[in-house]
CSV table of C-alpha atoms (C1' of nucleotides) in Angstrom, one decimal:
chain,number,residue,atom,x,y,z
A,6,MET,CA,7.4,23.2,8.0
A,7,THR,CA,4.7,21.1,9.2
A,8,ASP,CA,1.0,23.6,10.0
A,9,GLU,CA,-0.6,23.0,13.1
A,10,THR,CA,-2.2,20.1,11.7
A,11,GLY,CA,0.5,18.3,11.2
A,12,ASN,CA,0.6,18.4,7.1
A,13,ASN,CA,3.0,20.0,5.2
A,14,ASP,CA,3.2,22.9,3.3
A,15,GLY,CA,3.5,23.6,0.0
A,16,LEU,CA,2.9,19.6,-0.5
A,17,CYS,CA,0.1,17.8,-1.8
A,18,CYS,CA,-2.1,15.9,0.5
A,19,PRO,CA,-3.0,12.1,-0.6
A,20,PRO,CA,-6.2,12.3,-3.6
A,21,ASP,CA,-9.6,11.9,-3.2
A,22,CYS,CA,-9.8,9.5,-5.9
A,23,CYS,CA,-8.0,6.8,-4.9
A,24,ASP,CA,-6.3,4.9,-2.4
A,25,MET,CA,-2.6,5.6,-1.5
A,26,ARG,CA,-1.6,3.9,1.7
A,27,GLY,CA,0.9,1.6,1.6
A,28,PHE,CA,4.7,1.1,2.3
A,29,LEU,CA,4.9,2.1,5.6
A,30,THR,CA,7.2,-0.1,7.0
A,31,PHE,CA,9.4,0.2,3.8
A,32,GLN,CA,9.7,3.8,3.9
A,33,ILE,CA,10.5,3.4,7.8
A,34,LEU,CA,13.2,1.1,6.6
A,35,TRP,CA,14.4,3.6,4.3
A,36,GLU,CA,15.1,6.4,6.4
A,37,LEU,CA,16.7,4.6,9.4
A,38,GLY,CA,19.0,3.5,6.5
A,39,LYS,CA,20.1,6.9,6.5
A,40,GLU,CA,20.1,7.9,10.2
A,41,ALA,CA,18.9,7.2,13.7
A,42,LEU,CA,15.9,8.9,14.4
A,43,THR,CA,13.1,8.8,16.4
A,44,GLY,CA,9.2,8.1,16.0
A,45,GLN,CA,8.7,11.5,15.8
A,46,GLN,CA,11.6,12.8,13.7
A,47,ILE,CA,10.4,9.2,11.4
A,48,ALA,CA,6.7,10.8,10.9
A,49,GLU,CA,7.9,14.4,10.0
A,50,LYS,CA,10.1,12.9,7.2
A,51,ILE,CA,7.1,10.8,5.6
A,52,ALA,CA,5.0,14.3,6.2
A,53,GLU,CA,7.9,15.8,4.0
A,54,ARG,CA,7.0,13.3,0.8
A,55,ARG,CA,3.4,12.2,1.4
A,56,GLY,CA,2.1,16.0,2.4
A,57,THR,CA,0.1,14.3,5.4
A,58,LYS,CA,1.7,13.4,8.6
A,59,PRO,CA,1.7,9.2,10.1
A,60,THR,CA,-0.4,9.8,13.4
A,61,PRO,CA,0.8,8.4,16.6
A,62,GLY,CA,-1.6,5.1,15.9
A,63,THR,CA,0.1,4.4,12.5
A,64,ILE,CA,3.7,5.2,13.2
A,65,TYR,CA,4.2,3.5,16.8
A,66,PRO,CA,2.4,-0.3,15.9
A,67,ALA,CA,4.8,-0.3,12.7
A,68,LEU,CA,7.9,0.8,14.8
A,69,GLY,CA,6.9,-2.2,17.0
A,70,ASN,CA,6.3,-4.8,14.8
A,71,LEU,CA,10.0,-4.2,13.1
A,72,ARG,CA,11.5,-4.3,16.6
A,73,GLU,CA,10.1,-7.3,17.4
A,74,GLU,CA,10.8,-8.7,13.6
A,75,GLY,CA,14.6,-7.6,14.7
A,76,TYR,CA,15.1,-5.3,12.1
A,77,ILE,CA,15.3,-2.2,14.0
A,78,LYS,CA,16.7,-1.4,17.8
A,79,GLY,CA,15.8,1.4,19.8
A,80,ASP,CA,18.4,3.4,22.5
A,81,GLN,CA,16.0,5.4,24.8
A,82,ASP,CA,17.1,8.7,25.8
A,83,GLY,CA,15.1,10.7,28.0
A,84,ARG,CA,11.0,10.5,26.7
A,85,GLU,CA,12.7,9.7,23.1
A,86,ILE,CA,13.5,6.2,21.4
A,87,PHE,CA,16.5,6.5,18.9
A,88,TYR,CA,15.5,3.7,16.6
A,89,ARG,CA,18.7,2.0,14.2
A,90,LEU,CA,18.7,-0.6,11.5
A,91,THR,CA,19.9,-4.0,13.0
A,92,GLU,CA,22.3,-6.0,10.5
A,93,SER,CA,19.1,-8.0,9.7
A,94,GLY,CA,17.3,-4.3,9.0
A,95,GLU,CA,20.0,-3.4,6.4
A,96,GLU,CA,19.2,-6.6,4.4
A,97,ALA,CA,15.9,-5.9,4.6
A,98,ARG,CA,16.4,-2.5,3.5
A,99,SER,CA,18.5,-3.6,0.2
A,100,GLU,CA,15.7,-6.5,-0.5
A,101,SER,CA,13.0,-3.9,-0.2
A,102,ALA,CA,14.5,-1.5,-2.3
A,103,ARG,CA,15.6,-3.6,-4.7
A,104,TYR,CA,12.3,-5.2,-5.3
A,105,PHE,CA,10.4,-1.4,-4.8
A,106,TYR,CA,12.6,-0.1,-7.4
A,107,GLN,CA,11.8,-3.1,-9.8
A,108,ALA,CA,7.6,-2.6,-9.2
A,109,PHE,CA,8.2,1.4,-9.6
A,110,ARG,CA,10.9,2.3,-11.7
A,111,ASP,CA,9.0,3.0,-14.9
A,112,ILE,CA,6.1,4.1,-13.6
A,113,ILE,CA,8.0,7.1,-11.4
A,114,GLU,CA,9.5,7.7,-14.9
A,115,GLU,CA,6.5,8.0,-16.5
A,116,CYS,CA,5.0,10.5,-14.0
A,117,ARG,CA,8.0,12.4,-14.0
A,118,VAL,CA,7.0,13.0,-17.9
A,119,LEU,CA,3.5,13.6,-16.5
A,120,VAL,CA,4.7,16.4,-14.1
A,121,VAL,CA,6.6,18.2,-16.5
A,122,GLN,CA,3.2,18.0,-19.0
A,123,ASP,CA,0.4,19.1,-16.3
A,124,GLY,CA,2.4,21.0,-13.5
A,125,GLU,CA,3.1,19.3,-10.0
A,126,CYS,CA,0.2,18.1,-7.6
A,127,ASN,CA,-2.4,20.5,-6.6
A,128,ARG,CA,-2.0,21.8,-2.4
A,129,CYS,CA,-3.2,20.5,0.4
B,11,MET,CA,6.1,-14.3,-20.0
B,12,THR,CA,4.6,-16.1,-17.0
B,13,ASP,CA,5.0,-19.7,-15.6
B,14,GLU,CA,2.6,-21.9,-14.6
B,15,THR,CA,2.0,-20.3,-11.2
B,16,GLY,CA,1.3,-17.0,-12.7
B,17,ASN,CA,4.8,-15.3,-12.0
B,18,ASN,CA,7.2,-13.5,-14.1
B,19,ASP,CA,10.4,-15.3,-14.8
B,20,GLY,CA,13.6,-13.5,-14.4
B,21,LEU,CA,12.1,-10.6,-12.0
B,22,CYS,CA,12.2,-10.6,-8.2
B,23,CYS,CA,9.1,-11.4,-6.0
B,24,PRO,CA,7.9,-9.3,-3.1
B,25,PRO,CA,10.7,-9.9,-0.2
B,26,ASP,CA,9.5,-11.5,3.2
B,27,CYS,CA,10.4,-8.9,5.5
B,28,CYS,CA,8.3,-6.3,5.3
B,29,ASP,CA,4.6,-5.6,3.8
B,30,MET,CA,4.9,-4.9,-0.3
B,31,ARG,CA,0.8,-4.3,-0.8
B,32,GLY,CA,-0.9,-1.0,-2.1
B,33,PHE,CA,-1.6,1.2,-5.0
B,34,LEU,CA,-3.3,-1.7,-6.8
B,35,THR,CA,-6.1,0.7,-7.8
B,36,PHE,CA,-3.6,3.5,-8.8
B,37,GLN,CA,-1.4,1.0,-11.2
B,38,ILE,CA,-5.0,-0.1,-12.7
B,39,LEU,CA,-5.5,3.7,-13.2
B,40,TRP,CA,-1.9,4.1,-14.7
B,41,GLU,CA,-1.9,1.4,-17.1
B,42,LEU,CA,-5.7,2.0,-18.1
B,43,GLY,CA,-4.4,5.4,-19.2
B,44,LYS,CA,-1.8,4.0,-22.4
B,45,GLU,CA,-4.5,1.7,-23.8
B,46,ALA,CA,-7.8,-0.8,-23.1
B,47,LEU,CA,-7.2,-3.6,-21.0
B,48,THR,CA,-9.2,-6.7,-20.1
B,49,GLY,CA,-8.7,-7.7,-16.7
B,50,GLN,CA,-6.6,-10.7,-17.0
B,51,GLN,CA,-4.3,-8.0,-19.7
B,52,ILE,CA,-4.1,-5.8,-16.7
B,53,ALA,CA,-2.9,-8.5,-13.8
B,54,GLU,CA,-0.5,-9.5,-16.5
B,55,LYS,CA,0.9,-5.9,-16.7
B,56,ILE,CA,1.3,-6.0,-12.9
B,57,ALA,CA,2.9,-8.9,-12.8
B,58,GLU,CA,5.8,-7.4,-15.3
B,59,ARG,CA,6.4,-5.3,-12.6
B,60,ARG,CA,5.6,-7.2,-9.4
B,61,GLY,CA,6.7,-10.7,-10.3
B,62,THR,CA,3.7,-12.0,-9.1
B,63,LYS,CA,0.3,-12.3,-10.5
B,64,PRO,CA,-2.5,-10.5,-9.2
B,65,THR,CA,-5.4,-13.3,-8.3
B,66,PRO,CA,-8.7,-13.1,-9.9
B,67,GLY,CA,-10.2,-12.1,-6.2
B,68,THR,CA,-7.9,-9.1,-6.2
B,69,ILE,CA,-8.1,-8.0,-9.4
B,70,TYR,CA,-11.5,-7.9,-10.2
B,71,PRO,CA,-12.8,-6.5,-6.9
B,72,ALA,CA,-11.0,-3.7,-7.6
B,73,LEU,CA,-12.3,-3.2,-11.2
B,74,GLY,CA,-15.7,-3.0,-10.0
B,75,ASN,CA,-14.9,-0.6,-7.4
B,76,LEU,CA,-13.4,1.9,-10.2
B,77,ARG,CA,-16.1,1.0,-12.2
B,78,GLU,CA,-18.8,2.5,-9.5
B,79,GLU,CA,-17.0,5.3,-8.9
B,80,GLY,CA,-17.3,6.1,-12.7
B,81,TYR,CA,-13.4,6.5,-13.1
B,82,ILE,CA,-13.6,3.3,-15.9
B,83,LYS,CA,-15.6,2.3,-18.6
B,84,GLY,CA,-15.9,-1.5,-20.0
B,85,ASP,CA,-16.4,-2.7,-23.3
B,86,GLN,CA,-18.0,-6.3,-23.4
B,87,ASP,CA,-16.8,-8.5,-26.4
B,88,GLY,CA,-17.5,-12.1,-25.6
B,89,ARG,CA,-16.0,-13.0,-22.4
B,90,GLU,CA,-13.6,-10.4,-22.6
B,91,ILE,CA,-14.6,-7.0,-20.9
B,92,PHE,CA,-12.3,-4.4,-22.5
B,93,TYR,CA,-11.8,-1.6,-19.6
B,94,ARG,CA,-11.1,2.4,-20.3
B,95,LEU,CA,-10.8,5.5,-18.5
B,96,THR,CA,-13.6,7.7,-18.2
B,97,GLU,CA,-12.9,11.8,-18.1
B,98,SER,CA,-12.9,11.7,-14.5
B,99,GLY,CA,-10.7,8.6,-14.6
B,100,GLU,CA,-8.0,10.4,-16.6
B,101,GLU,CA,-8.4,13.0,-14.0
B,102,ALA,CA,-7.8,10.8,-11.4
B,103,ARG,CA,-4.7,9.2,-12.8
B,104,SER,CA,-3.3,12.6,-13.1
B,105,GLU,CA,-3.9,13.5,-9.7
B,106,SER,CA,-2.8,10.2,-8.3
B,107,ALA,CA,0.2,10.3,-10.4
B,108,ARG,CA,1.3,13.6,-9.4
B,109,TYR,CA,0.9,12.4,-6.0
B,110,PHE,CA,3.0,9.4,-6.2
B,111,TYR,CA,5.4,11.4,-7.5
B,112,GLN,CA,5.9,13.4,-5.0
B,113,ALA,CA,5.8,11.0,-2.1
B,114,PHE,CA,8.1,8.6,-4.0
B,115,ARG,CA,10.3,10.2,-6.4
B,116,ASP,CA,13.6,10.7,-4.2
B,117,ILE,CA,13.3,7.2,-3.1
B,118,ILE,CA,13.1,5.4,-6.3
B,119,GLU,CA,15.7,7.8,-7.4
B,120,GLU,CA,17.9,6.4,-4.0
B,121,CYS,CA,17.2,2.8,-5.0
B,122,ARG,CA,18.3,3.3,-8.4
B,123,VAL,CA,21.7,4.2,-7.2
B,124,LEU,CA,21.9,1.0,-4.7
B,125,VAL,CA,20.8,-1.6,-7.1
B,126,VAL,CA,23.5,-0.1,-9.0
B,127,GLN,CA,25.8,-0.8,-5.9
B,128,ASP,CA,24.2,-4.1,-4.6
B,129,GLY,CA,23.1,-5.4,-8.0
B,130,GLU,CA,19.1,-5.9,-9.0
B,131,CYS,CA,16.7,-7.8,-6.3
B,132,ASN,CA,17.2,-11.9,-5.9
B,133,ARG,CA,14.7,-13.8,-8.2
B,134,CYS,CA,11.5,-15.7,-7.5
C,8,DC,C1',-21.5,-31.7,-29.9
C,9,DC,C1',-18.4,-32.5,-25.8
C,10,DC,C1',-14.5,-31.1,-23.4
C,11,DA,C1',-11.0,-28.3,-21.6
C,12,DA,C1',-9.5,-23.7,-21.3
C,13,DT,C1',-10.2,-19.0,-20.6
C,14,DA,C1',-12.3,-14.6,-18.6
C,15,DT,C1',-14.9,-12.7,-15.0
C,16,DA,C1',-17.0,-13.1,-10.7
C,17,DT,C1',-17.9,-13.6,-5.8
C,18,DT,C1',-16.9,-15.5,-0.7
C,19,DG,C1',-14.4,-15.8,3.5
C,20,DG,C1',-10.5,-15.2,5.8
C,21,DG,C1',-6.1,-12.3,7.1
C,22,DC,C1',-3.2,-8.5,7.7
C,23,DA,C1',-1.2,-3.7,7.2
C,24,DT,C1',-1.9,0.9,6.9
C,25,DC,C1',-4.6,4.5,8.9
C,26,DC,C1',-7.3,7.8,11.5
C,27,DA,C1',-9.2,9.7,16.3
C,28,DA,C1',-9.5,9.1,21.1
C,29,DT,C1',-7.0,8.6,25.3
C,30,DA,C1',-3.0,7.6,28.3
C,31,DT,C1',1.1,8.0,30.7
C,32,DT,C1',6.0,9.4,31.4
C,33,DT,C1',9.4,13.3,30.6
C,34,DA,C1',10.8,17.6,29.9
C,35,DT,C1',10.2,22.2,29.8
C,36,DA,C1',8.3,26.6,30.8
C,37,DA,C1',6.0,29.8,34.1
D,30,DT,C1',6.5,23.4,42.8
D,31,DT,C1',3.1,23.2,38.6
D,32,DA,C1',1.0,23.6,34.5
D,33,DT,C1',2.0,22.9,29.7
D,34,DA,C1',3.8,20.5,26.1
D,35,DA,C1',6.3,16.7,24.2
D,36,DA,C1',7.3,11.9,22.9
D,37,DT,C1',5.8,7.3,22.9
D,38,DA,C1',2.3,4.1,23.4
D,39,DT,C1',-2.7,1.3,23.1
D,40,DT,C1',-7.5,0.8,21.7
D,41,DG,C1',-11.3,0.1,18.3
D,42,DG,C1',-13.0,1.1,13.9
D,43,DA,C1',-12.6,1.2,8.8
D,44,DT,C1',-10.7,0.3,4.2
D,45,DG,C1',-8.3,-1.6,0.7
D,46,DC,C1',-4.8,-5.4,-0.8
D,47,DC,C1',-3.5,-10.2,-1.5
D,48,DC,C1',-4.9,-15.0,-1.4
D,49,DA,C1',-7.1,-19.9,-2.1
D,50,DA,C1',-11.2,-21.8,-3.2
D,51,DT,C1',-15.6,-22.0,-5.6
D,52,DA,C1',-18.6,-20.6,-9.6
D,53,DT,C1',-20.5,-19.4,-13.9
D,54,DA,C1',-19.9,-18.1,-19.0
D,55,DT,C1',-18.0,-18.1,-23.1
D,56,DT,C1',-14.5,-19.6,-26.6
D,57,DG,C1',-12.2,-23.5,-29.5
D,58,DG,C1',-10.6,-28.3,-30.3
D,59,DG,C1',-11.3,-33.0,-30.9
DNA sequence: CCCAATATATTGGGCATCCAATATTTATAA
DNA sequence: TTATAAATATTGGATGCCCAATATATTGGG
């Protein structure tokens, strides 16, 4: 579903107007809470939401930090490494998800209303 | 509703497990889309969601950048400056809000389910 | 008037997140 | 076998977010 540049067809890219970085580590924990994934698979999952696929220089250091902190473990299979949450990773996912919900629930709900009015965001 | 440390009673502070920074500029645009606010009022609005109040070194440079880029204008009233969105600021708010919705709508919805199961986040 | 509180503002440091570029190893295809 | 592609990894540079500390100007109370 991604084109030759790694961007996701039919989705919007981050706007020029303001910075939309952040919550990468949280998003990794979130995806790994559903199933074990490789670094590339995680990047593709993120691309499905953000419209742009994180580059290796973004995704692998983040995975390395999560591993060092004991939140994830990797099972190597050939050239691939399938990452899964540890027990403390599960706890971290729950904590950060509940915080994220507190911080952005209202905003997202109001964004939904705006999308109904103005339509979805412009394509890449 | 904030205590002597500037934190918000009854809300959760950012978790230790992973970084929860980001989207400050978007959140400022979002709040100013509803009404004109001073820097302090914006910081308090953000504290109502994040549990922690941004310090002057965080909020004022962000406002300065938004002003330089022409997204907001300030009307001084004594020692206070009431900021409001410009026309391009309204457009930036809509664009970034629709992008934010695309990027996080599913995650927030699933977080809601998690909150119902595990309860809300732990207090500050 | 004088002092404390408030609002704005700046500086310096730390850190996560981004990218482009490069490299290494493994798997696949020719 | 050999060449290509894929997955992981690292480096360097840029930028936004975040705080603590400090400073200035204005407001309000005693």
